[in-house]
Coordinates of C-alpha atoms and ligand atoms in Angstrom, one line a residue:
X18 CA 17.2 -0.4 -11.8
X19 CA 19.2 -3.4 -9.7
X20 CA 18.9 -4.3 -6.0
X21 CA 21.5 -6.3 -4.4
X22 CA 21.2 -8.2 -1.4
X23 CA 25.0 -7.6 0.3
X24 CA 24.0 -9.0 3.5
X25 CA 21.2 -10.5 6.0
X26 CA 19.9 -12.6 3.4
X27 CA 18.9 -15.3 4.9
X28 CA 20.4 -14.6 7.7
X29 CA 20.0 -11.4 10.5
X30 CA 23.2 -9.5 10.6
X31 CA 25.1 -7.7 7.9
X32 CA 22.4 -5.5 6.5
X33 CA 23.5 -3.9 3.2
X34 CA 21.9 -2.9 0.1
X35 CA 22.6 -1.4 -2.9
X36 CA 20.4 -0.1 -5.4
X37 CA 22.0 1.1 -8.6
X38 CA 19.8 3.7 -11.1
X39 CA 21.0 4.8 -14.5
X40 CA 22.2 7.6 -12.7
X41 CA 23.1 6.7 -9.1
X42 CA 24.5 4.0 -7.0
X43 CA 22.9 4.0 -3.4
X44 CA 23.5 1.9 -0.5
X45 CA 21.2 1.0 1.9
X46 CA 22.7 0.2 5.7
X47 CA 26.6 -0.8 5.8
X48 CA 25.8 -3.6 8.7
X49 CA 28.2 -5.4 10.4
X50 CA 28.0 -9.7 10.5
X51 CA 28.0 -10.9 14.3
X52 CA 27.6 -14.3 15.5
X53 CA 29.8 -17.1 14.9
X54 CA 33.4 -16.8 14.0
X55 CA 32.9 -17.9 10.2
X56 CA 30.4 -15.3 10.4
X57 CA 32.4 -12.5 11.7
X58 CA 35.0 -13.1 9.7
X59 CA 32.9 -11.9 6.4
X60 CA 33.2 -8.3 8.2
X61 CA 37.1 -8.1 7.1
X62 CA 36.3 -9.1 3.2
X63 CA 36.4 -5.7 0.6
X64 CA 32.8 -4.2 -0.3
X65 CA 31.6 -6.2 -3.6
X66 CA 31.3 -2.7 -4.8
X67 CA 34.1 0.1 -5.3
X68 CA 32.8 2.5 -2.3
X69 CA 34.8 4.9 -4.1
X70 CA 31.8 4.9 -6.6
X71 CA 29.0 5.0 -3.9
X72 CA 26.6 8.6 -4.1
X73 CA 24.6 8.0 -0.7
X74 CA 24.2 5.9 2.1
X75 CA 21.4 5.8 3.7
X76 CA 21.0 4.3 7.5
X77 CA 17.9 3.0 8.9
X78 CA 18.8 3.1 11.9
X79 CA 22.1 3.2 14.3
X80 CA 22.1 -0.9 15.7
X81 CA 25.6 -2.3 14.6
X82 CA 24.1 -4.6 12.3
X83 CA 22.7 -2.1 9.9
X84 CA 25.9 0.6 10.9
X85 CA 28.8 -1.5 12.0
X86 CA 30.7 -1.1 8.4
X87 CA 30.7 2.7 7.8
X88 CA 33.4 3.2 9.1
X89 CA 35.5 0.5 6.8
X90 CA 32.9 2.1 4.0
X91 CA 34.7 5.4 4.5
X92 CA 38.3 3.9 5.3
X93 CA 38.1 2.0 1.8
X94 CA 37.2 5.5 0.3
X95 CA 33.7 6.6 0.0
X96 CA 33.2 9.9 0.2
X97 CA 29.5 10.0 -0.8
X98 CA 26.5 11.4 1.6
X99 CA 25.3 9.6 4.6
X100 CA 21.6 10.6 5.6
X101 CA 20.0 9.4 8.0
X102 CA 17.8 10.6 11.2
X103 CA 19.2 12.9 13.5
X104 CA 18.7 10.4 16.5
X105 CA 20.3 8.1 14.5
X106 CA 23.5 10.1 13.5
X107 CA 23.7 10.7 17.2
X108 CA 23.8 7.0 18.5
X109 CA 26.3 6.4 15.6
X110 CA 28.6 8.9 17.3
X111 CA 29.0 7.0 20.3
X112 CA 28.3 3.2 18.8
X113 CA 30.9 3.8 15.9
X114 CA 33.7 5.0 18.0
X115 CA 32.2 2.0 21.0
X116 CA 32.7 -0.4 18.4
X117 CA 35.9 1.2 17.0
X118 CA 37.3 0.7 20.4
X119 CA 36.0 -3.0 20.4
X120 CA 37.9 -3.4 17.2
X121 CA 41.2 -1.6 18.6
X122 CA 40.9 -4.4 21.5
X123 CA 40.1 -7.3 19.5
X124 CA 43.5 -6.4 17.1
X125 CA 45.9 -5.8 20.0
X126 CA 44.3 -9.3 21.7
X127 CA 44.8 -11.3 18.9
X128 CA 48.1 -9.8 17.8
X129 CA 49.5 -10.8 21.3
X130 CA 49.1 -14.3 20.1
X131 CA 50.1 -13.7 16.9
X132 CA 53.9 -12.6 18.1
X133 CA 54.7 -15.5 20.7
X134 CA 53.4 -17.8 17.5
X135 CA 55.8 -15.8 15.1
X136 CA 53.0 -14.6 12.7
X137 CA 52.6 -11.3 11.0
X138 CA 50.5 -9.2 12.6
X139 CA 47.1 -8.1 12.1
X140 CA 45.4 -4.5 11.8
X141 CA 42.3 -3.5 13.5
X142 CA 39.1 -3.9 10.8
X143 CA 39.0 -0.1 11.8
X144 CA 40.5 2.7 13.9
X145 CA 38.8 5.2 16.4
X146 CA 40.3 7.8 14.2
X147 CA 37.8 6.5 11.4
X148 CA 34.6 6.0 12.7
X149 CA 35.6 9.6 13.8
X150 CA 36.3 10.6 10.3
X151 CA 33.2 8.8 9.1
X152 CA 30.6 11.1 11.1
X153 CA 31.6 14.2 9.2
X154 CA 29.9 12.6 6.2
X155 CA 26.4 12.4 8.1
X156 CA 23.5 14.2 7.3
X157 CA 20.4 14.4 9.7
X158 CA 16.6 15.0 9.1
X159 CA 13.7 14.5 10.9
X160 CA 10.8 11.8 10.5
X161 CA 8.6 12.6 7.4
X162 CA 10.8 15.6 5.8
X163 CA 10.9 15.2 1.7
X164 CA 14.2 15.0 0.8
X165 CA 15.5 15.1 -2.5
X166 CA 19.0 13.8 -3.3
X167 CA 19.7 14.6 -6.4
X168 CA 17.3 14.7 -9.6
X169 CA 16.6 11.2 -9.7
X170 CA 15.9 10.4 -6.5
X171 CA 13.7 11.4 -3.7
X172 CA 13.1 9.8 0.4
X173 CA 11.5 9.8 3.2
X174 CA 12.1 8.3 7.1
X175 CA 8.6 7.2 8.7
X176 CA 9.1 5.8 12.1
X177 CA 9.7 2.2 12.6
X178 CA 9.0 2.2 16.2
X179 CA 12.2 -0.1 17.1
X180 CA 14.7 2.3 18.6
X181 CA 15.2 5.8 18.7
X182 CA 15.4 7.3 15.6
X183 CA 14.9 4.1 13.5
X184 CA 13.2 4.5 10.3
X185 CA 11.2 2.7 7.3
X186 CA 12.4 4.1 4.3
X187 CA 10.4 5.7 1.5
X188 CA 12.8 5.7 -1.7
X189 CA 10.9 6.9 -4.9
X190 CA 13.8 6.6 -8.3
X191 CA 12.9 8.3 -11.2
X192 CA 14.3 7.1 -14.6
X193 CA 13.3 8.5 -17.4
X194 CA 9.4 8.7 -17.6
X195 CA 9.2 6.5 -15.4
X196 CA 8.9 6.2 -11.4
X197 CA 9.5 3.5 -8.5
X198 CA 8.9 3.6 -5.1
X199 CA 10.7 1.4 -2.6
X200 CA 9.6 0.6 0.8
X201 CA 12.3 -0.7 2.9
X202 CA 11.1 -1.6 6.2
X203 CA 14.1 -1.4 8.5
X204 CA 13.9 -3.5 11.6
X205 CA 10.0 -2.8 12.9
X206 CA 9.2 -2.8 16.7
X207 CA 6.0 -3.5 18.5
X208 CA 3.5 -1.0 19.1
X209 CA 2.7 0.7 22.4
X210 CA 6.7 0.3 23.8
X211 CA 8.0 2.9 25.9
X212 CA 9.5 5.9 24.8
X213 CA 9.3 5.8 21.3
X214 CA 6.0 5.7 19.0
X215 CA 4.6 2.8 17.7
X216 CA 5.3 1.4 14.3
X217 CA 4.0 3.8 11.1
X218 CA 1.8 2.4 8.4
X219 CA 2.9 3.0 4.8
X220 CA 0.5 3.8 2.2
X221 CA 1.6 2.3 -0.5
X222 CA 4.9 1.0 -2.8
X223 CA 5.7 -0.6 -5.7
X224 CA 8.5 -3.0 -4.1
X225 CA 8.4 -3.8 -0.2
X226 CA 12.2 -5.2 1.2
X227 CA 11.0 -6.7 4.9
X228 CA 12.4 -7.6 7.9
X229 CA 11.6 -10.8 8.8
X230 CA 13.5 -11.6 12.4
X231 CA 10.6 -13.2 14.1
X232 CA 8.4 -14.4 11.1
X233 CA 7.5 -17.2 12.7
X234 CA 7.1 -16.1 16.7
X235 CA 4.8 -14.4 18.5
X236 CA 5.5 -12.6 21.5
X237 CA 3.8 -12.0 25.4
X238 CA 2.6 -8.8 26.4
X239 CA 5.4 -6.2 27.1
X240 CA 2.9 -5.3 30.1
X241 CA 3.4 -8.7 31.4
X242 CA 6.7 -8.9 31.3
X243 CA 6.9 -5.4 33.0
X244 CA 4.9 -6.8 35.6
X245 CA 7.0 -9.7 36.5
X246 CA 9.9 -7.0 36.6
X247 CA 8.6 -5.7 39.3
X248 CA 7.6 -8.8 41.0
X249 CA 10.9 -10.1 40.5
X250 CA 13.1 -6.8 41.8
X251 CA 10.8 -6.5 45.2
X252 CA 11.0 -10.2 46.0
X253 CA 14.9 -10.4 45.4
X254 CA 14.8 -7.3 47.7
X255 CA 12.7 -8.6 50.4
X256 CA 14.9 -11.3 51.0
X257 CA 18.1 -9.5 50.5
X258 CA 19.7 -10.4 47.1
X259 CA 21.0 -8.2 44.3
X260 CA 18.8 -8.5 40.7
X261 CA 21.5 -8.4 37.9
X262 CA 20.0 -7.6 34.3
X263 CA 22.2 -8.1 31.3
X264 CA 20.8 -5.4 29.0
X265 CA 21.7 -3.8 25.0
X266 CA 23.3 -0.5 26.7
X267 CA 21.2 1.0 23.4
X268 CA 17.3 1.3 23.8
X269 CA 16.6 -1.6 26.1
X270 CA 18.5 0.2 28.6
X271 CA 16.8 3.5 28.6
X272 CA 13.3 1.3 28.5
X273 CA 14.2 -0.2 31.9
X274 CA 14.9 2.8 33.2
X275 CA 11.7 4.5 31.9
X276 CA 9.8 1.5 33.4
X277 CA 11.1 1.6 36.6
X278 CA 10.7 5.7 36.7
X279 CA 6.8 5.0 36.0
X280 CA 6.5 2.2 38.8
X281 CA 8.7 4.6 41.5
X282 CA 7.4 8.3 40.6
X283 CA 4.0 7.4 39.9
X284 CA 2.9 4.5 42.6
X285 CA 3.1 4.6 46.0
X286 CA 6.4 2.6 46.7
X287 CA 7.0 2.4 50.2
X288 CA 10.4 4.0 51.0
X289 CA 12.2 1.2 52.0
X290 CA 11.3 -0.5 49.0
X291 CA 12.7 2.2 46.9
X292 CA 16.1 0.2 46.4
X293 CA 19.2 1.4 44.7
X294 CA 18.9 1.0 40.9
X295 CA 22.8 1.1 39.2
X296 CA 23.1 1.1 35.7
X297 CA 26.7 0.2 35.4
X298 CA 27.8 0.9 31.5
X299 CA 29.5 3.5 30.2
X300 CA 27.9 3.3 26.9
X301 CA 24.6 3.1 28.1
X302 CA 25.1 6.3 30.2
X303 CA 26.3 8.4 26.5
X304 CA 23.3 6.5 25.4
X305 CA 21.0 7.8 28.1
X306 CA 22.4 11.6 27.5
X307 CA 21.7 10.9 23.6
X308 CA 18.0 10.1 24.2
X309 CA 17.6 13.1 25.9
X310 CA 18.4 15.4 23.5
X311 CA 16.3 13.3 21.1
X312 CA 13.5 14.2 22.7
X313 CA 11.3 15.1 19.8
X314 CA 10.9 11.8 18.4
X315 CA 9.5 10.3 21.8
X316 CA 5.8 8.7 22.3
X317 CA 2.9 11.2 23.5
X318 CA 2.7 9.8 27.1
X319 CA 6.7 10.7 27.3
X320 CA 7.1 13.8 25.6
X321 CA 3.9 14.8 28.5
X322 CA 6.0 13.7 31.1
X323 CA 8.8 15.8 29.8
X324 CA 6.3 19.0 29.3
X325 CA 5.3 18.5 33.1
X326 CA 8.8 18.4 33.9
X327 CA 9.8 14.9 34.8
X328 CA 12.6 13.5 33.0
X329 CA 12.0 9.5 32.4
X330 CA 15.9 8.9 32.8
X331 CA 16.3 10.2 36.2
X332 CA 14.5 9.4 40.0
X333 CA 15.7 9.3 43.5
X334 CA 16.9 5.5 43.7
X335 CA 18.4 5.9 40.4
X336 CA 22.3 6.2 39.7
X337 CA 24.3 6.0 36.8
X338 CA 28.1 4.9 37.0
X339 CA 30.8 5.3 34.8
X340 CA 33.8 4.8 36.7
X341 CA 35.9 1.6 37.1
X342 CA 36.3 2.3 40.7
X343 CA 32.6 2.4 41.4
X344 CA 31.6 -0.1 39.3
X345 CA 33.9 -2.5 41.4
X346 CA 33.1 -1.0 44.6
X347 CA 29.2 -2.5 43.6
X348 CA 30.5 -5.7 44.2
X349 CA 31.4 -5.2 48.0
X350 CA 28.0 -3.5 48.7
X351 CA 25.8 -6.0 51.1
X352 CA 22.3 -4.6 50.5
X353 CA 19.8 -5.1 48.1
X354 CA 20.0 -3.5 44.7
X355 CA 19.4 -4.0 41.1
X356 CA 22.3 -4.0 38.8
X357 CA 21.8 -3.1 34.9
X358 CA 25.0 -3.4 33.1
X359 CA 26.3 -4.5 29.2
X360 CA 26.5 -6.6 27.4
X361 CA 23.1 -8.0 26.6
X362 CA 24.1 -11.3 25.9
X363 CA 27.2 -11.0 29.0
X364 CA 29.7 -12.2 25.9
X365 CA 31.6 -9.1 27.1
X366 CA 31.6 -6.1 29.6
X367 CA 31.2 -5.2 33.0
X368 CA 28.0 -7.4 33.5
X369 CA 30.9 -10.5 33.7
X370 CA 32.2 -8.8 36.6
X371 CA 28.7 -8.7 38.3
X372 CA 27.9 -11.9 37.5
X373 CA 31.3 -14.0 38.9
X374 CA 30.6 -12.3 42.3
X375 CA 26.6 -12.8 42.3
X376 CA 26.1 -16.2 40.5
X377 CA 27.1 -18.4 43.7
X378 CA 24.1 -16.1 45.5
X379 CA 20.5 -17.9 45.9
X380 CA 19.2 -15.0 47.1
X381 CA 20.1 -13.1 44.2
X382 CA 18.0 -13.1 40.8
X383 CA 19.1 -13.1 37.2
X384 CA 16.6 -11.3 34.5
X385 CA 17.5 -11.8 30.7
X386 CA 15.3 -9.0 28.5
X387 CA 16.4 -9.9 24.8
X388 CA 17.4 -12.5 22.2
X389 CA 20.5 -14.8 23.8
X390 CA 22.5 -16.1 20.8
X391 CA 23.5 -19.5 20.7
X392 CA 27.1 -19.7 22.1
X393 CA 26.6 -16.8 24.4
X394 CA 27.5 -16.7 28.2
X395 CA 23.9 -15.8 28.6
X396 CA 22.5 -19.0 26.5
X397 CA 24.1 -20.9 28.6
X398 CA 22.6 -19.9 32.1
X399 CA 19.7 -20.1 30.5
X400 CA 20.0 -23.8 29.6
X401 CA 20.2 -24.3 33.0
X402 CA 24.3 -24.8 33.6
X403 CA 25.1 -25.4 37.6
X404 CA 28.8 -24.1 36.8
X405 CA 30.4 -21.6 34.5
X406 CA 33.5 -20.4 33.4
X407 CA 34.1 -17.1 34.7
X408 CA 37.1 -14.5 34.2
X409 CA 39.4 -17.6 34.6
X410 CA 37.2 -19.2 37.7
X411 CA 34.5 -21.9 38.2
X412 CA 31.6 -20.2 39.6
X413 CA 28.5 -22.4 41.1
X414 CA 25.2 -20.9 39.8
X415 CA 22.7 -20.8 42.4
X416 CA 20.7 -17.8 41.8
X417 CA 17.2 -17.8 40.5
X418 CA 17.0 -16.8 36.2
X419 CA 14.2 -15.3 34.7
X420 CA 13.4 -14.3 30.4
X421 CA 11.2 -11.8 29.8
X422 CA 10.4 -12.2 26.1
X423 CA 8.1 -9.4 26.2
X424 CA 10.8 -6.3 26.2
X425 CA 12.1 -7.9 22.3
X426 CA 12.5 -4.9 19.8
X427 CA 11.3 -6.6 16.9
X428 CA 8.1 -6.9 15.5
X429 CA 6.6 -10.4 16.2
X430 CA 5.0 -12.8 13.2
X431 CA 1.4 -10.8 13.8
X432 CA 2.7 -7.6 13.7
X433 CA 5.2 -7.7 10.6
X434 CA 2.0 -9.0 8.7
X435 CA -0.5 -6.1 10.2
X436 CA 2.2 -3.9 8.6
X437 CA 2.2 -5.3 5.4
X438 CA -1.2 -5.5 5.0
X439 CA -2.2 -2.2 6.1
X440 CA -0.8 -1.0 2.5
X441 CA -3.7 0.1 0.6
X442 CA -2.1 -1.0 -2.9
X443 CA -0.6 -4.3 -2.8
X444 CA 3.2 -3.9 -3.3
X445 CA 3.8 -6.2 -6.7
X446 CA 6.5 -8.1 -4.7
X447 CA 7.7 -8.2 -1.1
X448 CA 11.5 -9.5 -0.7
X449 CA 11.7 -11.2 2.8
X450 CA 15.7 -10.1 4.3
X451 CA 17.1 -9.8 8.1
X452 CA 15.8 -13.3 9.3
X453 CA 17.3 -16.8 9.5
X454 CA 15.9 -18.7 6.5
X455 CA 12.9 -20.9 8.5
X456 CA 11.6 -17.3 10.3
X457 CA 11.5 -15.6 6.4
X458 CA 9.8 -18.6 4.7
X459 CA 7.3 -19.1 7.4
X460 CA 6.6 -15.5 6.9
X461 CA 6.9 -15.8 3.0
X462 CA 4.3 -18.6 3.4
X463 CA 1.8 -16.2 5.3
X464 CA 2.3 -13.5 3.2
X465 CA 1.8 -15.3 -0.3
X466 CA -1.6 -17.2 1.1
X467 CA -3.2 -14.8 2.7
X468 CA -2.6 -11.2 1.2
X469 CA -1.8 -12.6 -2.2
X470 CA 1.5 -10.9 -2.6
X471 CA 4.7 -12.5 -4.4
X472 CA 7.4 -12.8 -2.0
X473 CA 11.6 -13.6 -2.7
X474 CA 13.8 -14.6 0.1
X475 CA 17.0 -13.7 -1.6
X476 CA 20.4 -15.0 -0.7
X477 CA 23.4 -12.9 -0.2
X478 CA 25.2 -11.6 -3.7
X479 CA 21.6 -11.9 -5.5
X480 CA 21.2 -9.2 -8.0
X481 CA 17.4 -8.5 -9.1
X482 CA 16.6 -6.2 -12.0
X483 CA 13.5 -4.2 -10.7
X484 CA 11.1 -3.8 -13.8
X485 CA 10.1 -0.2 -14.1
X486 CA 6.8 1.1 -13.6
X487 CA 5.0 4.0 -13.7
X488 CA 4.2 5.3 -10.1
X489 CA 3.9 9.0 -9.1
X490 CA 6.3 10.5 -7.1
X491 CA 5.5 12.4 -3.5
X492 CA 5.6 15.8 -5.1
X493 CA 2.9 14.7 -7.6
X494 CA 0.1 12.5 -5.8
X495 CA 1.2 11.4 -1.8
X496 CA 1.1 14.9 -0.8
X497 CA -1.7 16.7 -3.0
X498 CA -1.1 20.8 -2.7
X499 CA -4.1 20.7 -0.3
X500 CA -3.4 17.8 1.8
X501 CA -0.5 19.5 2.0
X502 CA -2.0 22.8 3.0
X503 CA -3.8 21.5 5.2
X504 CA -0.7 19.4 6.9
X505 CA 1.0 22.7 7.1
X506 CA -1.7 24.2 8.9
X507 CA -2.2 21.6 10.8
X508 CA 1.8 21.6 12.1
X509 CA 1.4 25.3 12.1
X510 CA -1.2 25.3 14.8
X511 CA 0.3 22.9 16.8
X512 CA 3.6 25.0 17.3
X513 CA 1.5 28.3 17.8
X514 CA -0.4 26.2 20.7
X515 CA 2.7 25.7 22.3
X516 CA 4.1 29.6 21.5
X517 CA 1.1 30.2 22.6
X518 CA 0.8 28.5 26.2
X519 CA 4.7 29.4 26.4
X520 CA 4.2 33.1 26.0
X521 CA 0.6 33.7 25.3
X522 CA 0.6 35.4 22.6
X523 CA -2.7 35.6 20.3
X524 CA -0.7 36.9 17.3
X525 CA -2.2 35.5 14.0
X526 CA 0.7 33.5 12.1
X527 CA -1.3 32.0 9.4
X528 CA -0.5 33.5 6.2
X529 CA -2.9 32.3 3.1
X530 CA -0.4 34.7 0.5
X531 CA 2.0 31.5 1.5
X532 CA 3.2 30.1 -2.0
X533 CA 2.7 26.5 -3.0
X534 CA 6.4 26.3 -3.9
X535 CA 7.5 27.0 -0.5
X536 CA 5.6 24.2 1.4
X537 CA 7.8 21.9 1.1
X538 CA 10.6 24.0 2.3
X539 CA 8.1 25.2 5.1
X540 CA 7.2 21.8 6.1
X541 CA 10.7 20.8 6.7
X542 CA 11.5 24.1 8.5
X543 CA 8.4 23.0 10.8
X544 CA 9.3 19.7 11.7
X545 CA 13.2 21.2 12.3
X546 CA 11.2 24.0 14.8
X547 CA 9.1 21.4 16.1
X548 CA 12.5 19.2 17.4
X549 CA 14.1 22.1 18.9
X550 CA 11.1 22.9 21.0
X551 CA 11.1 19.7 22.3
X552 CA 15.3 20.0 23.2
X553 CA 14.1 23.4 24.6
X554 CA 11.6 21.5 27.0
X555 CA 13.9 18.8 28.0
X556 CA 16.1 21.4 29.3
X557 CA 13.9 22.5 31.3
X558 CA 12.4 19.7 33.1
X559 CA 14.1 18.0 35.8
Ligands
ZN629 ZN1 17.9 -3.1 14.9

């Protein structure tokens, strides 16, 4: 069996993997590359692989970087399987045919240019119609169903605690006698965020592939940074100002808004402090409506808010705006508010708008909540510029800026190495991807000298020939038939306690004539139940 490294090697954008068995060719992620122009540019190059030939894709999780290319996968003719989450197919609906949009844009833009210069012109990398004709090829599951796809070849998502739906990958290949599991790692996020549950652990794997985006930082408390949230939005509103907050219209959005739905629903916040909150992005309002039918895969403390009927994405001060019209009319509003609005890194979107009329402001405050590229609008306030650029005028910058590391999605240095050794075999090598080269070998160099495991940092087009050994597969050992009866029964009283407080009923549904060849089958069909109770709830509440 071959892995090849297709993108972020050595670098964090681009994810794309493929593993190729003597029986089956499977991707891993179809990423897109974002950063500088030389960079971007690698987007518009044809696969190094005939999609045409791919059997499955499978999708850790719905960012751009990891799902950016399916489209242009499916364009250039695969017709394979895409599985994934069902969180994750759903964010794809609304980020493929965003990004589609951003494509359509970027084409017509540049083809303006093109004509007055008398130059052919250029086609869009891909079309709304196919990111539209790419989700048909989507399959969802839920965290921890066994899936086989095919004979050879057998997964499963754990949760990687980094935005909804996002997964760690458990890939076990069979070939001939023998068998390999894979661990990819996806992007991993902190533990005890909002919303979503923390980071899983993995028992064990034969091969590890690792993010590595902050191997060498560690970040503050997302509590603290919370904290000076608040601070920040009620001193900018004691004195008048408008807070602006550039933020990812995917998952650092809906976090906000959870945070802020904790510190107004469950303190007591004096009325006149309850200030408007906007959140001024049309994406990150299909985002919103996403989450909430995703309910299933939420943390404990917000699935308990949910049961006792108090949607997180939703309280008095809180409105959502989609409309050009009112997201202009912000702008003439003289009272204090907070203003959340995309893009993250104000390269694009309505947050430029907000920005050239609130810059000038001293009274006003600025709060960045994630990584600022190099380049970007945002990097430069927060070197400290005293004029920008704006929409095509100079605007003074007089307005307080704050970072608050602590809201990053990724796990830090500490973390990604917790995970790793929390495997209770050693993996026989770990390869080190999705990281600019110094993060990854300051990682490497952790990982190698204290848990004793050989690491690769691969470069891009790197083809490595996985020796095979002989591991058991999830039917054989993972799940033993009575861990696994005793999982089912497990998942089986948890749903009857919630029939049961629902209807109280006192019906006995345990059945010990169940056969062991149906578990798995059952097991799935619970987890599908389980999800659907949870939809069922968020209808409910308020
Ligand atoms: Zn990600």
């Amino acid at each position: 069996m071959d892995i090849q490294f297709f993108g972020s090697a050595k670098m964090v954008t681009g994810s794309n993997f493929l593993i190729t068995t003597d029986k089956s060719k499977i991707l891993v992620d179809c990423g897109m590359f974002q950063g500088s122009n030389e960079i971007e540019k690698m987007n518009f190059l044809d696969f190094p692989f005939d999609p045409k030939e791919i059997n499955f894709l499978i999708l850790t999780h719905s960012h751009i970087d990891h799902s950016g290319r399916i489209p242009k996968l499916v364009k250039d003719g695969f017709r394979g399987r895409i599985i994934s989450t069902k969180a994750t197919r759903d964010l794809c609906e609304i980020m493929l045919k965003d990004s589609a949009n951003i494509q359509e844009s970027d084409a017509r833009w540049e083809n303006k240019k093109r004509i007055r210069a008398g130059l052919p012109e250029v086609e869009p990398l891909y079309t709304t119609a196919d990111a539209e004709a790419s989700l048909k090829y989507f399959e969802p599951y839920y965290y921890n169903q066994d899936i086989n796809i095919g004979d050879d070849i057998s997964i499963r998502f754990k949760d990687a605690g980094h935005i909804l739906g996002s997964s760690i990958l458990e890939l076990w290949v069979k070939e001939g006698v023998s068998n390999t599991k894979i661990v990819f790692s996806g992007d991993l996020g902190m533990p005890g965020r909002p919303i979503i549950n923390n980071p899983e652990f993995i028992e064990d794997a034969d091969y590890v592939i690792m993010e590595s985006t902050y191997g060498d930082t560690i970040h503050e408390p997302f509590e603290e940074s919370t904290k000076e949230l608040i601070e920040i939005i009620n001193r900018t509103a004691l004195r008048g100002g408008t807070v602006l907050i550039p933020s990812f219209a995917i998952g650092r959005t809906q976090e906000l808004i959870h945070e802020l739905n904790k510190y107004y629903e469950y303190n007591d916040v004096e009325e006149y402090m309850k200030i408007p909150i906007y959140v001024d992005s049309p994406l990150g309002v299909s985002a919103t409506e996403v989450f909430v039918k995703n309910s299933y895969d939420f943390n404990k403390e917000t699935r308990e808010m949910i049961l006792k009927g108090d949607n997180p994405f939703t309280f008095s001060n809180l409105r959502y705006i989609k409309s050009q019209e009112e997201s202009i009319l912000l702008n003439k509003a003289n009272y204090p508010k907070v203003i959340i609005s995309s893009s993250g890194m104000a390269t694009a979107g309505r947050i430029r708008h907000h920005l050239k009329h609130n810059l000038w402001n001293p009274l006003n405050s600025l709060i960045f909540i994630g990584y600022q590229a190099e380049g970007s609008l945002g990097r430069i306030l927060l070197n400290g510029a005293k004029k920008v650029k704006l929409l095509g005028e100079e605007i003074n910058v007089a307005l307080e800026i704050y970072d608050l590391e602590g809201f990053s999605a990724h796990a830090d240095q500490k973390m990604l190495i917790k995970w790793l050794s929390r495997f209770s075999k050693k993996p026989k090598k770990v390869f080190l991807v999705h990281g600019e080269e110094e993060s990854s070998k300051a990682l490497s160099d952790i990982i190698e000298n204290e848990l004793n495991i050989e690491t690769i940092i691969p470069s891009i087009g790197d083809k490595i020939n996985i020796e095979k050994d002989y591991v058991e597969m999830w039917k054989s050992t993972n799940m033993s038939s009575l861990k696994l009866k005793e999982d089912i029964e497990n998942e089986l009283g948890n749903v009857y306690n919630k029939f049961d407080a629902l209807f109280n009923r006192t019906d006995d549904i345990y059945d010990d004539k169940v056969l062991e060849k149906n578990y798995h089958s059952l097991k799935n069909k619970l987890i599908e139940i389980q999800g659907q109770l949870m939809d069922l709830n968020i209808l409910i509440s308020k």
